[in-house]
Coordinates of C-alpha atoms in Angstrom, one line a residue:
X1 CA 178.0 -18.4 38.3
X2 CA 174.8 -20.1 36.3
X3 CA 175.5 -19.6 32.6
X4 CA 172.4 -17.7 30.7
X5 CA 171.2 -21.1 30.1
X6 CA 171.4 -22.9 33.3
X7 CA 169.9 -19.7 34.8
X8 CA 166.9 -20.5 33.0
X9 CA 166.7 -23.8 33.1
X10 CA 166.7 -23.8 37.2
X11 CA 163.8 -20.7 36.9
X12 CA 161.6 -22.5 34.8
X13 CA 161.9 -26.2 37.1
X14 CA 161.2 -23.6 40.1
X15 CA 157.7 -22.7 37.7
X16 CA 157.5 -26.0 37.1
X17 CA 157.3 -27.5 40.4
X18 CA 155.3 -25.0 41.8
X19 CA 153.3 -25.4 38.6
X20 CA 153.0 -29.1 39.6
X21 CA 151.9 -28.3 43.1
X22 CA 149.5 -26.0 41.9
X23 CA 147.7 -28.7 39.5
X24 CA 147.1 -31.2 42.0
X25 CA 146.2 -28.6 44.2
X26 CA 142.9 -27.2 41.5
X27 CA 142.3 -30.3 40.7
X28 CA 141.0 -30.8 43.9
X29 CA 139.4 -27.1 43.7
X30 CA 138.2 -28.2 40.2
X31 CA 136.6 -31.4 41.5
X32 CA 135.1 -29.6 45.1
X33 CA 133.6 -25.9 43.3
X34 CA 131.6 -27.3 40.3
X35 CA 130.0 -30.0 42.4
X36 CA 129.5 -27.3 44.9
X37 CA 127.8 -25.0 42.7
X38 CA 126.2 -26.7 40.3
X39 CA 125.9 -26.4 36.6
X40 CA 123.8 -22.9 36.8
X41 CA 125.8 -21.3 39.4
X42 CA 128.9 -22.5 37.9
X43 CA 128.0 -21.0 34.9
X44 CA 127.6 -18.0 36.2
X45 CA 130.9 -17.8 37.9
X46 CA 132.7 -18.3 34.4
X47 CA 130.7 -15.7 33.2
X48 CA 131.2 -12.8 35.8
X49 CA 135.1 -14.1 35.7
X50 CA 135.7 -14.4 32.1
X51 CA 133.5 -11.0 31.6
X52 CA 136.0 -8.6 33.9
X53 CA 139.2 -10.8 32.5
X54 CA 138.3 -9.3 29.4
X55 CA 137.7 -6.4 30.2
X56 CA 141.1 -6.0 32.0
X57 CA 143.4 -7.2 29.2
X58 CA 141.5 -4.8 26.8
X59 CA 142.5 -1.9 28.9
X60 CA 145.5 -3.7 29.7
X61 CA 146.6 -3.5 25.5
X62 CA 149.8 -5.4 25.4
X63 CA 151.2 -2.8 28.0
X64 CA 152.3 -5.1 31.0
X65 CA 153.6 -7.4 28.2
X66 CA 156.0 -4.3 26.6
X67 CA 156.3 -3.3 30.3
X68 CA 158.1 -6.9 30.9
X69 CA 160.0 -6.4 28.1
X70 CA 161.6 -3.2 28.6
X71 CA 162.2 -4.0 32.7
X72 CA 164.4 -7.2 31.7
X73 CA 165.9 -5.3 29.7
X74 CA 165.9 -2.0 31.5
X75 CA 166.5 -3.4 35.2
X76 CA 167.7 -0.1 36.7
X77 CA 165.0 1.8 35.3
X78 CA 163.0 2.0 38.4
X79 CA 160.6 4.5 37.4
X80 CA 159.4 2.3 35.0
X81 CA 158.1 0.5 37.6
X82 CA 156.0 3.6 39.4
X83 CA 154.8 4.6 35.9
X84 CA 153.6 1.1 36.0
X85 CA 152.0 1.3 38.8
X86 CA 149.9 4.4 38.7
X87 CA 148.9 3.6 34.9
X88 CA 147.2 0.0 36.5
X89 CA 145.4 2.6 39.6
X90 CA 143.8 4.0 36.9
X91 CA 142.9 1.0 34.9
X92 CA 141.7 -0.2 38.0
X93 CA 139.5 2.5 38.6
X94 CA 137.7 2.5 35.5
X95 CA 137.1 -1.4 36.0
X96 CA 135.2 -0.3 39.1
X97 CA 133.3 2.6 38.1
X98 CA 132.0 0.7 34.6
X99 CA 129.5 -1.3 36.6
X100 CA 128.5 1.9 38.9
X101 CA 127.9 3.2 35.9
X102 CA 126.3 0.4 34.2
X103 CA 123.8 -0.1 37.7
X104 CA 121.9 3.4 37.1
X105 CA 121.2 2.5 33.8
X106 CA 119.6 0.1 31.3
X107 CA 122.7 -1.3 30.2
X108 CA 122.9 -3.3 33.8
X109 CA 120.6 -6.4 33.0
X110 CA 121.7 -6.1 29.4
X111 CA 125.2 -6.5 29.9
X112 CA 124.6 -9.2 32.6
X113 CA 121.3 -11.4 32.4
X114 CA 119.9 -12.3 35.2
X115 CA 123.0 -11.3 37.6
X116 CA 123.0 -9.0 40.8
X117 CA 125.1 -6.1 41.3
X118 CA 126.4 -7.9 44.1
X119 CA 128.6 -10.3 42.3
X120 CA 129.6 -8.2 39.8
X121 CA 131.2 -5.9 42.3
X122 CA 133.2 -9.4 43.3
X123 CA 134.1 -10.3 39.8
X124 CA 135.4 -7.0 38.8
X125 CA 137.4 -6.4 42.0
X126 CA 139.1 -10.7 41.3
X127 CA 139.7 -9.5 37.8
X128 CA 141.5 -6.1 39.2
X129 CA 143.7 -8.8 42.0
X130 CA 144.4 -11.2 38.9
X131 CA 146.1 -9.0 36.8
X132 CA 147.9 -7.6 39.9
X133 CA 149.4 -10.6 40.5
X134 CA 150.2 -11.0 36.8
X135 CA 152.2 -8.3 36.7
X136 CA 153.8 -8.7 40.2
X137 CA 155.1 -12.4 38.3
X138 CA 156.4 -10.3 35.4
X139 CA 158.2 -8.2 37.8
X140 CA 159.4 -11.3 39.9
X141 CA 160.6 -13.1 36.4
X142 CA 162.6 -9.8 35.3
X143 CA 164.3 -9.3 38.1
X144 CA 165.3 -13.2 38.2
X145 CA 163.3 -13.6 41.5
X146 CA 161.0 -16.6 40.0
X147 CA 162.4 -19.5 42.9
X148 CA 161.0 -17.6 46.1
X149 CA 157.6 -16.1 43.8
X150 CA 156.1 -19.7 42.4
X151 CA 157.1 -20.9 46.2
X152 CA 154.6 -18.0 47.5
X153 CA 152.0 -18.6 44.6
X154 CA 151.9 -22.2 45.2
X155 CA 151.6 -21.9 49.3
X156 CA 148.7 -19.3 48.0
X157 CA 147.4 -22.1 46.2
X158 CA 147.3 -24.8 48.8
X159 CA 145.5 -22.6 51.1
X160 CA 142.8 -21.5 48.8
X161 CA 142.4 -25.6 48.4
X162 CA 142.1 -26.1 52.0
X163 CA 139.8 -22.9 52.5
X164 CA 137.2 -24.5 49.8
X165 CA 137.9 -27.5 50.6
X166 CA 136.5 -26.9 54.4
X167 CA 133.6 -24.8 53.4
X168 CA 132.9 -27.9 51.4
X169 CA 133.1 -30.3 54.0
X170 CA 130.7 -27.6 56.2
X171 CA 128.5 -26.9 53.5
X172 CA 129.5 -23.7 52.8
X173 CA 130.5 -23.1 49.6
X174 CA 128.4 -20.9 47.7
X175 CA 129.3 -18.3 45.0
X176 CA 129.2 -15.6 47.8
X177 CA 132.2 -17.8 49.5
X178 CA 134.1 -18.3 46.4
X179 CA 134.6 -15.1 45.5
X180 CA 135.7 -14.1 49.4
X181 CA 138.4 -16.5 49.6
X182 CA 139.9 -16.2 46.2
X183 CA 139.9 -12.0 46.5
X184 CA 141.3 -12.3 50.5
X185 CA 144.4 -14.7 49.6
X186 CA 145.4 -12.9 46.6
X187 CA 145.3 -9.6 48.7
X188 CA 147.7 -11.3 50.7
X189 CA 149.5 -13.0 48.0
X190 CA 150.0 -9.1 46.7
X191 CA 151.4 -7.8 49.8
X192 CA 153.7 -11.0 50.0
X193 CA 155.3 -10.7 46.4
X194 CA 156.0 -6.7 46.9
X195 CA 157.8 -7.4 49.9
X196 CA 159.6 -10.6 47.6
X197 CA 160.5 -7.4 44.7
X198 CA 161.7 -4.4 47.3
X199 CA 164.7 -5.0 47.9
X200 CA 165.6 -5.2 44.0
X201 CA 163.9 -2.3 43.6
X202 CA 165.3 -0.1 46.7
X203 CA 165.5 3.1 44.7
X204 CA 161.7 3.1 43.4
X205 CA 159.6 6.4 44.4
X206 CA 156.5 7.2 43.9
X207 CA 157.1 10.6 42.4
X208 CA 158.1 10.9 38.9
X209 CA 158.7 13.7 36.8
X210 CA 156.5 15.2 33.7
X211 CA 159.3 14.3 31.6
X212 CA 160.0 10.7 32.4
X213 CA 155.7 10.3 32.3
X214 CA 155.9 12.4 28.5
X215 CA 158.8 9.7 27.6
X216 CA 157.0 7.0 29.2
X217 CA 153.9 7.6 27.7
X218 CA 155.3 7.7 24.1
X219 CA 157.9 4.3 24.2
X220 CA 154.2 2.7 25.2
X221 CA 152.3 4.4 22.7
X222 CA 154.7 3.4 20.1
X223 CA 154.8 -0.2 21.7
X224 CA 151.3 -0.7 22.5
X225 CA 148.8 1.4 20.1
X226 CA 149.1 -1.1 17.0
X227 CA 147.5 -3.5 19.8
X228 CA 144.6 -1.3 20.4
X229 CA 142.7 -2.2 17.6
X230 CA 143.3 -5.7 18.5
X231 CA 142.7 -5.0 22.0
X232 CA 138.9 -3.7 21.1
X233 CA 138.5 -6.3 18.6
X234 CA 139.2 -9.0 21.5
X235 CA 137.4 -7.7 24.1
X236 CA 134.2 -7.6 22.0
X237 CA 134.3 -10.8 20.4
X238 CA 135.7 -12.4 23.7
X239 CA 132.3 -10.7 25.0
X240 CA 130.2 -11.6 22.7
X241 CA 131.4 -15.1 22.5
X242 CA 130.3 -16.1 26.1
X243 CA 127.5 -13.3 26.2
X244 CA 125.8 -15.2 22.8
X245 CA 126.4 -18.3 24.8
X246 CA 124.5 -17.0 27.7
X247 CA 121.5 -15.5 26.0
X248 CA 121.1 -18.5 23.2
X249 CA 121.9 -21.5 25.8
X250 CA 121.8 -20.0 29.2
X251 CA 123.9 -20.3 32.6
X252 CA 123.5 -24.3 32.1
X253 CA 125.9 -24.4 29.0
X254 CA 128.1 -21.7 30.5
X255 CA 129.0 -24.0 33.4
X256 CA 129.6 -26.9 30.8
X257 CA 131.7 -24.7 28.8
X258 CA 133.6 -23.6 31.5
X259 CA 134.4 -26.9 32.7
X260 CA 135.8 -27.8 29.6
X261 CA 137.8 -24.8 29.5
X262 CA 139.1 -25.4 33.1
X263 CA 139.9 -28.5 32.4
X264 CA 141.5 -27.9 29.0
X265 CA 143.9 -25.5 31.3
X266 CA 145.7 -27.9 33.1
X267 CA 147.0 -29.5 30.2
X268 CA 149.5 -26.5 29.6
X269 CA 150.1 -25.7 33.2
X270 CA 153.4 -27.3 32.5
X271 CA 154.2 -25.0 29.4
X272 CA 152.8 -22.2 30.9
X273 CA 155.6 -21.7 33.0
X274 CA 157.6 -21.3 30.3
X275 CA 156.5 -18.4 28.3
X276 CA 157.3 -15.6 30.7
X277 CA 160.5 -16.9 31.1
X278 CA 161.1 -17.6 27.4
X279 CA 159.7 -14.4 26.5
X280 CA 162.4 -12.9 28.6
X281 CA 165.8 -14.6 26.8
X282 CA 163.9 -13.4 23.0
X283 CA 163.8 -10.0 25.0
X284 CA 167.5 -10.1 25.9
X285 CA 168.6 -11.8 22.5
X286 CA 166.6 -9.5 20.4
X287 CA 168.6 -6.3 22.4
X288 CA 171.6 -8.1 21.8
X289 CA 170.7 -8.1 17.8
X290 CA 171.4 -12.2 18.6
X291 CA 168.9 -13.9 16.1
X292 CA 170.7 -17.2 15.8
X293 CA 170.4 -17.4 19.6
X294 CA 166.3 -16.6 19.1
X295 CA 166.0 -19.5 16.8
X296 CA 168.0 -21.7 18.8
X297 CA 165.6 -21.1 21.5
X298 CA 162.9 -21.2 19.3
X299 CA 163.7 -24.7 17.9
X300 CA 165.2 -26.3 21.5
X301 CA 161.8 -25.5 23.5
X302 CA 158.8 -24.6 21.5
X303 CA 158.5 -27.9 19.8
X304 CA 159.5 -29.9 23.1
X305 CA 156.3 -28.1 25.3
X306 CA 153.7 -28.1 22.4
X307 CA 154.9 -32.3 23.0
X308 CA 154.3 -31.9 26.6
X309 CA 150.8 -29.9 25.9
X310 CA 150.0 -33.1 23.5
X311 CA 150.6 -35.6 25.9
X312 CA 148.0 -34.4 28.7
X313 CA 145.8 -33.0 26.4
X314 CA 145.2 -36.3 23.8
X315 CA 144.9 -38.7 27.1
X316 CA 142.2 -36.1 28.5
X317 CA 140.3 -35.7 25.4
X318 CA 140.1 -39.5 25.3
X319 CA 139.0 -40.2 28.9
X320 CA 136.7 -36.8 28.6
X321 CA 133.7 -39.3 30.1
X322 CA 136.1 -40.5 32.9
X323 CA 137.5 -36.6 33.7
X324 CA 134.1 -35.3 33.8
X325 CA 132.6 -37.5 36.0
X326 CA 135.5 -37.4 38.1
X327 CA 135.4 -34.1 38.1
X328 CA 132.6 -32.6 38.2
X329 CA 129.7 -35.9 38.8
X330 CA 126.7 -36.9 36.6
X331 CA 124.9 -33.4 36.6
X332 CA 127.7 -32.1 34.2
X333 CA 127.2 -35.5 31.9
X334 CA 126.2 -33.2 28.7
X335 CA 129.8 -31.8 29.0
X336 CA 131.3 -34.8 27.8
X337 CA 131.9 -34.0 24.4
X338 CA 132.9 -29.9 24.8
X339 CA 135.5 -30.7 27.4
X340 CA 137.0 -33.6 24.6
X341 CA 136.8 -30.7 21.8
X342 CA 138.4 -28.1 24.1
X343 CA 141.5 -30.7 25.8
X344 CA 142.9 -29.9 22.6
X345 CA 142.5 -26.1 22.8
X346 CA 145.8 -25.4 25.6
X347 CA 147.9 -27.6 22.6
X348 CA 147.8 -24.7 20.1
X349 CA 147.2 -22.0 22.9
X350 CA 150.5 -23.2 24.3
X351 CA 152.3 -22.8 20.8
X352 CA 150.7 -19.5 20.3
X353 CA 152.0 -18.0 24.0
X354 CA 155.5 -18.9 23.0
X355 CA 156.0 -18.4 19.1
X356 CA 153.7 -15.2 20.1
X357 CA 156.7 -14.1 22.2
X358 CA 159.1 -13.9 19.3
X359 CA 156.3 -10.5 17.9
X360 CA 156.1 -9.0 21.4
X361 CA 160.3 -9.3 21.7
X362 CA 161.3 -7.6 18.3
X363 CA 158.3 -5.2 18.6
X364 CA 156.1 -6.8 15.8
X365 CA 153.2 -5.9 17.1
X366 CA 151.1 -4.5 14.3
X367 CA 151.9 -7.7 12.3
X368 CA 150.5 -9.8 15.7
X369 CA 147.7 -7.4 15.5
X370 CA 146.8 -7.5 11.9
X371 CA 146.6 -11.6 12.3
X372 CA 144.6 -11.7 15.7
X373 CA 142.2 -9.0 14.2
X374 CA 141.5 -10.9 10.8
X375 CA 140.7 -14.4 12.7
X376 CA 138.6 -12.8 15.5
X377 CA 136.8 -11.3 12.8
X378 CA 136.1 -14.4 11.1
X379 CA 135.5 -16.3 13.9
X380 CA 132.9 -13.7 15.0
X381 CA 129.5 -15.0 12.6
X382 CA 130.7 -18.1 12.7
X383 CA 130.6 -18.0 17.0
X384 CA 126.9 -17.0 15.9
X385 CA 125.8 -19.5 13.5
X386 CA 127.0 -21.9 16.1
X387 CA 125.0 -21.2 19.0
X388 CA 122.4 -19.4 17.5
X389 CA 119.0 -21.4 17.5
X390 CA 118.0 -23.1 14.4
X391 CA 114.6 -20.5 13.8
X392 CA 117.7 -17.7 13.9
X393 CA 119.4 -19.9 10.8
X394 CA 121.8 -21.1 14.0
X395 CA 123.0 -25.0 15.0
X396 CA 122.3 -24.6 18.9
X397 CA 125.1 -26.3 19.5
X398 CA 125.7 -24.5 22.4
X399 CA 129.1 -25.0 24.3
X400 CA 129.9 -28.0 21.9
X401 CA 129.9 -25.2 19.2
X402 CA 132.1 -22.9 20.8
X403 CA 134.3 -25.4 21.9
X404 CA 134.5 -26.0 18.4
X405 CA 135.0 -22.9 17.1
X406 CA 137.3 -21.7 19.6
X407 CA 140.0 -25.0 18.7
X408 CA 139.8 -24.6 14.9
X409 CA 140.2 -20.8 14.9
X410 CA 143.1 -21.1 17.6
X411 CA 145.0 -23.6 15.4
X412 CA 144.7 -21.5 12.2
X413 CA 145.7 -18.3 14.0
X414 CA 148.7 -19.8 15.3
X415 CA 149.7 -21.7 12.7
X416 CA 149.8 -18.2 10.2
X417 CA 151.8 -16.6 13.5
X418 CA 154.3 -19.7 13.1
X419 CA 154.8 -18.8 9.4
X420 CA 155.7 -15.3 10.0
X421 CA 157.6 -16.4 12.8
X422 CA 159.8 -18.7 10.5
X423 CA 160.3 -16.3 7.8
X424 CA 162.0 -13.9 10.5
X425 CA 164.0 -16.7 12.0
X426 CA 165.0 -18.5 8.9
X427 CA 163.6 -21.8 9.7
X428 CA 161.1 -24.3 7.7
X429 CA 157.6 -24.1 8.7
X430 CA 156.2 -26.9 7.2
X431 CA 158.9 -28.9 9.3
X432 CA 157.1 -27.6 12.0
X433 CA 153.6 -28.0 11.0
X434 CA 154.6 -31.6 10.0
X435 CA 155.5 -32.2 13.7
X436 CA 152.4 -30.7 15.3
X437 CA 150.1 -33.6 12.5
X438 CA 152.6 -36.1 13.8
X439 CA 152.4 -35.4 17.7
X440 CA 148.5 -35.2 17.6
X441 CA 148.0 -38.5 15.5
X442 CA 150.5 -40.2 17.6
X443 CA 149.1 -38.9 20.7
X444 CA 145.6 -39.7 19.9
X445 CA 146.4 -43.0 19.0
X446 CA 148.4 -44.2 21.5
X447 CA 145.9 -42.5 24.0
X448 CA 142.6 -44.8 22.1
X449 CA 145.2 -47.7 22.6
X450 CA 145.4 -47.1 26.3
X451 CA 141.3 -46.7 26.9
X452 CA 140.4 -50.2 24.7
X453 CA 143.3 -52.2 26.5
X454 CA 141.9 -50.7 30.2
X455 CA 138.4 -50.6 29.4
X456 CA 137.0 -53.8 27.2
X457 CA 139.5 -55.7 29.4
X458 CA 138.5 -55.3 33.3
X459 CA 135.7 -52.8 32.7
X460 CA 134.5 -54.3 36.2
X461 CA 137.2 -51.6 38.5
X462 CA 135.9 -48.2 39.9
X463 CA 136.2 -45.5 37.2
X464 CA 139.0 -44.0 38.9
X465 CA 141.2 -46.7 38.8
X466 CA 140.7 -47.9 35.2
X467 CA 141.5 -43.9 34.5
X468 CA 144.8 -44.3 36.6
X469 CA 145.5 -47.7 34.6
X470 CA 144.7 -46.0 31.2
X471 CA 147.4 -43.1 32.4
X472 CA 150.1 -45.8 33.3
X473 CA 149.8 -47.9 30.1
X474 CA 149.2 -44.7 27.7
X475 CA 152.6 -43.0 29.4
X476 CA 154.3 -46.3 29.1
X477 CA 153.7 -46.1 25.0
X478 CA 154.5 -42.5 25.3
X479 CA 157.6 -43.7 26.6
X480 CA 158.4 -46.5 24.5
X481 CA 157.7 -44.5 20.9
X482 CA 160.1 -40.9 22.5
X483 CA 163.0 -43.5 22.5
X484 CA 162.5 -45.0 19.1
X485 CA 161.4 -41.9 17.5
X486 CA 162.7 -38.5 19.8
X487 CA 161.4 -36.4 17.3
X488 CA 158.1 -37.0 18.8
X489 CA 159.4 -34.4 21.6
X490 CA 161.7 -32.2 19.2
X491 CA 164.7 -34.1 20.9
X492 CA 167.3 -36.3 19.1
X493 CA 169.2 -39.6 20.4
X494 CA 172.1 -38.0 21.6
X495 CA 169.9 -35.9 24.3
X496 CA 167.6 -38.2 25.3
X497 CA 170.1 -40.5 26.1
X498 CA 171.9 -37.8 28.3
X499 CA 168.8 -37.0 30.0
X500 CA 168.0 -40.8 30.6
X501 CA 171.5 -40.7 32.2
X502 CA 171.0 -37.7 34.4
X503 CA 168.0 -39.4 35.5
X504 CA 169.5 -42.6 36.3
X505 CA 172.5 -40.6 37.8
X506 CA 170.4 -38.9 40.1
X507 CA 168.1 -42.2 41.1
X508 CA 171.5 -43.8 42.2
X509 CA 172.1 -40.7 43.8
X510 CA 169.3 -40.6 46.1
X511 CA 169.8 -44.4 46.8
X512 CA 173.1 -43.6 48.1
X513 CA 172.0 -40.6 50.5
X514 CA 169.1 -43.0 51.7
X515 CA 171.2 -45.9 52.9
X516 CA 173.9 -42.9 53.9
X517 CA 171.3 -41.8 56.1
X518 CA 169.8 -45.6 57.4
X519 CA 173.3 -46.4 58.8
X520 CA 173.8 -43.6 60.0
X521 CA 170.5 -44.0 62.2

């Protein structure tokens, strides 16, 4: 039997190879839709998108995070699960009826310049689908049934590439298209994962009695209700963050803005993986009243996958006039410098997912709250005096700006959460603030290093290929400076030379079951 640790080791290399899978597979979606599209369109894809997102984690509130909480550590509590359920129908509902509602008014063009109803419908029902499938994960990850759900979400993934990727080819792919394909495969990709989670959950019914709902209702209220406030405050200065953006700069600087955010997200697809899972052992530790095991956890991984969000995130924000072009052509050439701001947004995002898990496990959420309020509201004017034009006592800086705003605020927000988060687990945060300074500078450099030895040296190869070159000789300085100096990655001598060893261990393995296999033939 896998040992707690082991156990999560093997679930989070299943996320992670599926993870894998998944990046080269939207890198190719990220390179095909925005040259599809075009800047204008594109913008106003990220705009419907992000719109309903928000709109669905503020009715959301922290529940389906408290909800994975209490299933991994309530796993017999099936009618948690249809509670669940039914409270999401009705969330869902609301997300449909607000732009029914919305359409026989005024508010309709307000809300959404110079959209139709027809792809609001869209992006409101793919917002509804996404946070299904969010919550299907959670379920999958509590129940410890992550190997055969990131194999379904990356298959899901592959075939959405070679869907867009054929209307491409045809000349098909319009936002009408986009919005098809993505809402059919995750229909399918719901029906898939519910038949992955019944037979764990055998026993669930969809009848429940008034008292379980009355119990229900009140371990969520108490929960979830310090994160309404903070709920509201997010959803309207999430709004009003892209909404400003669309009314001062237009659907033109929305699509450059969303690039960079797009592309900023693959740098923590590799950390992404972890949180769920992580957020799961502070879940189980913290019901175990275990805090030395939370801080070993704390100190083994969250230092180690900021390092990993570093590395991608540094190289990219160097090479920002490679990736774009490479991504997205010459039409998106004035996102050159937002998608070099917001490379380094995932860094601290990725820090703030896992050090954010330690509030959700030991039910801090009105301290969480009281943070994320008071730096929303701060950022808020300052999101305005940003884009606002410069008759309006603004900058215009347009999505420059809010890729500006949106890195600075995250790394003061989760910074303060880091401090709180070390006074609880007894730890030294300026040890840890020391090492985020370190990993950037160190990053940065090593990544400029990589882009003058490539560049001012045979500047005569394809773009491509001096990007692939700049890659090799910036992960071969990576390389070199973790074995002199493992602190880089929070890991010490003693472990990097056991993982060098597994590694080598594993090559020789390999080698052996090749030429096994060869004279066998």
């Amino acid at each position: 039997m896998l040992s707690k640790e082991d156990s999560l080791k093997k679930r989070y290399f299943y996320k992670l190879f599926a993870n894998l899978f998944s990046m080269v597979m939207g890198l190719i979606t990220a390179t095909i839709t925005p040259r599809a599209l075009g800047p204008q369109t594109y913008g106003n894809f990220n705009f419907l998108t992000n719109f309903f997102h928000q709109i669905v984690a503020f009715l959301d509130m922290g529940t389906s995070i408290g909800f994975y909480a209490k299933l991994s550590q309530r796993q017999k509590d099936y009618a948690l699960i249809t509670f669940y359920f039914y409270f999401m129908a009705i969330v869902a509902g609301l997300v449909i009826l607000f732009p029914i509602v919305a359409f026989k008014t005024s508010l309709f063009k307000f809300i959404w310049p110079d959209q139709t109803i027809h792809f609001v419908f869209l992006a409101a029902l793919f917002g509804i689908l996404t946070w299904l499938i969010q919550i299907l994960t959670k379920i999958t990850d509590a129940y410890g049934l992550t190997a055969p759900a990131e194999i379904v979400k990356a298959l899901e993934c592959g075939f959405l590439t070679l869907i867009l990727g054929l209307l491409y080819i045809f000349g098909r792919l319009n936002l009408e298209s986009l919005f098809y394909s993505q809402i059919f495969l995750s229909v399918i990709l719901g029906f898939v994962f519910w038949w992955i989670i019944k037979p764990k959950c055998k026993e669930i019914g969809w009848k429940i009695n008034t008292t379980k709902i009355k119990n229900y209702l009140k371990e969520f209220y108490t929960y979830s209700h310090p994160l309404f406030v903070y709920a509201l405050v997010g959803l309207l200065v999430g709004l009003l963050d892209r909404w400003l953006l669309q009314i001062f700069a237009g659907s033109r600087e929305q699509g450059f803005y969303g690039l960079s955010y797009t592309i900023g997200a693959f740098c923590s697809l590799f950390t992404g993986a972890m949180q769920p899972l992580l957020m799961r052992e502070f879940s189980i530790s913290y019901g175990d009243k275990n805090i030395e095991q939370m801080k070993i956890l704390f100190r083994k991984y969250i230092p180690l996958f900021y390092s990993i969000a570093a590395y991608f995130a540094c190289f990219v924000a160097i090479q920002s006039a490679k990736v774009v072009y490479i991504f997205a052509g010459s039409k998106y050439h004035a996102a050159i410098l937002p998608v070099a701001i917001m490379a380094f947004f995932p860094i601290h995002q990725t820090y703030g997912q896992l050090s954010g898990s330690v509030f959700y496990a030991t039910d801090q959420t009105a301290l969480y709250r009281n943070i994320g309020i008071t730096m929303m509201l701060i950022g808020l004017p300052i999101t305005y005096i940003l884009l606002a034009p410069t008759n309006m006592f603004g900058l215009e800086a347009g999505a420059l700006g809010l890729a500006i705003k949106m890195v600075a605020l995250q790394f003061i927000t989760v910074n303060i959460q880091l401090y709180f988060n070390a006074k609880y687990l007894r730890f030294s945060y300026f040890r840890y603030l020391g090492h985020q300074i370190l990993v950037l500078l160190c990053f940065t450099g090593l990544a400029g290093v990589s882009y003058l030895v490539i560049d001012y040296s045979i500047n005569n190869l394809n773009v491509v290929i001096r990007f692939l070159l700049s890659g090799m000789v910036y992960t071969g300085l990576v390389a070199l400076l973790t074995y002199y100096v493992p602190i880089v990655f929070g890991l010490n001598k003693p472990l990097l030379n056991s993982i060098i060893s597994m590694c080598l261990a594993l090559r020789e393995q390999m080698k052996s079951e090749i030429k096994k296999t060869n004279s066998n033939d």
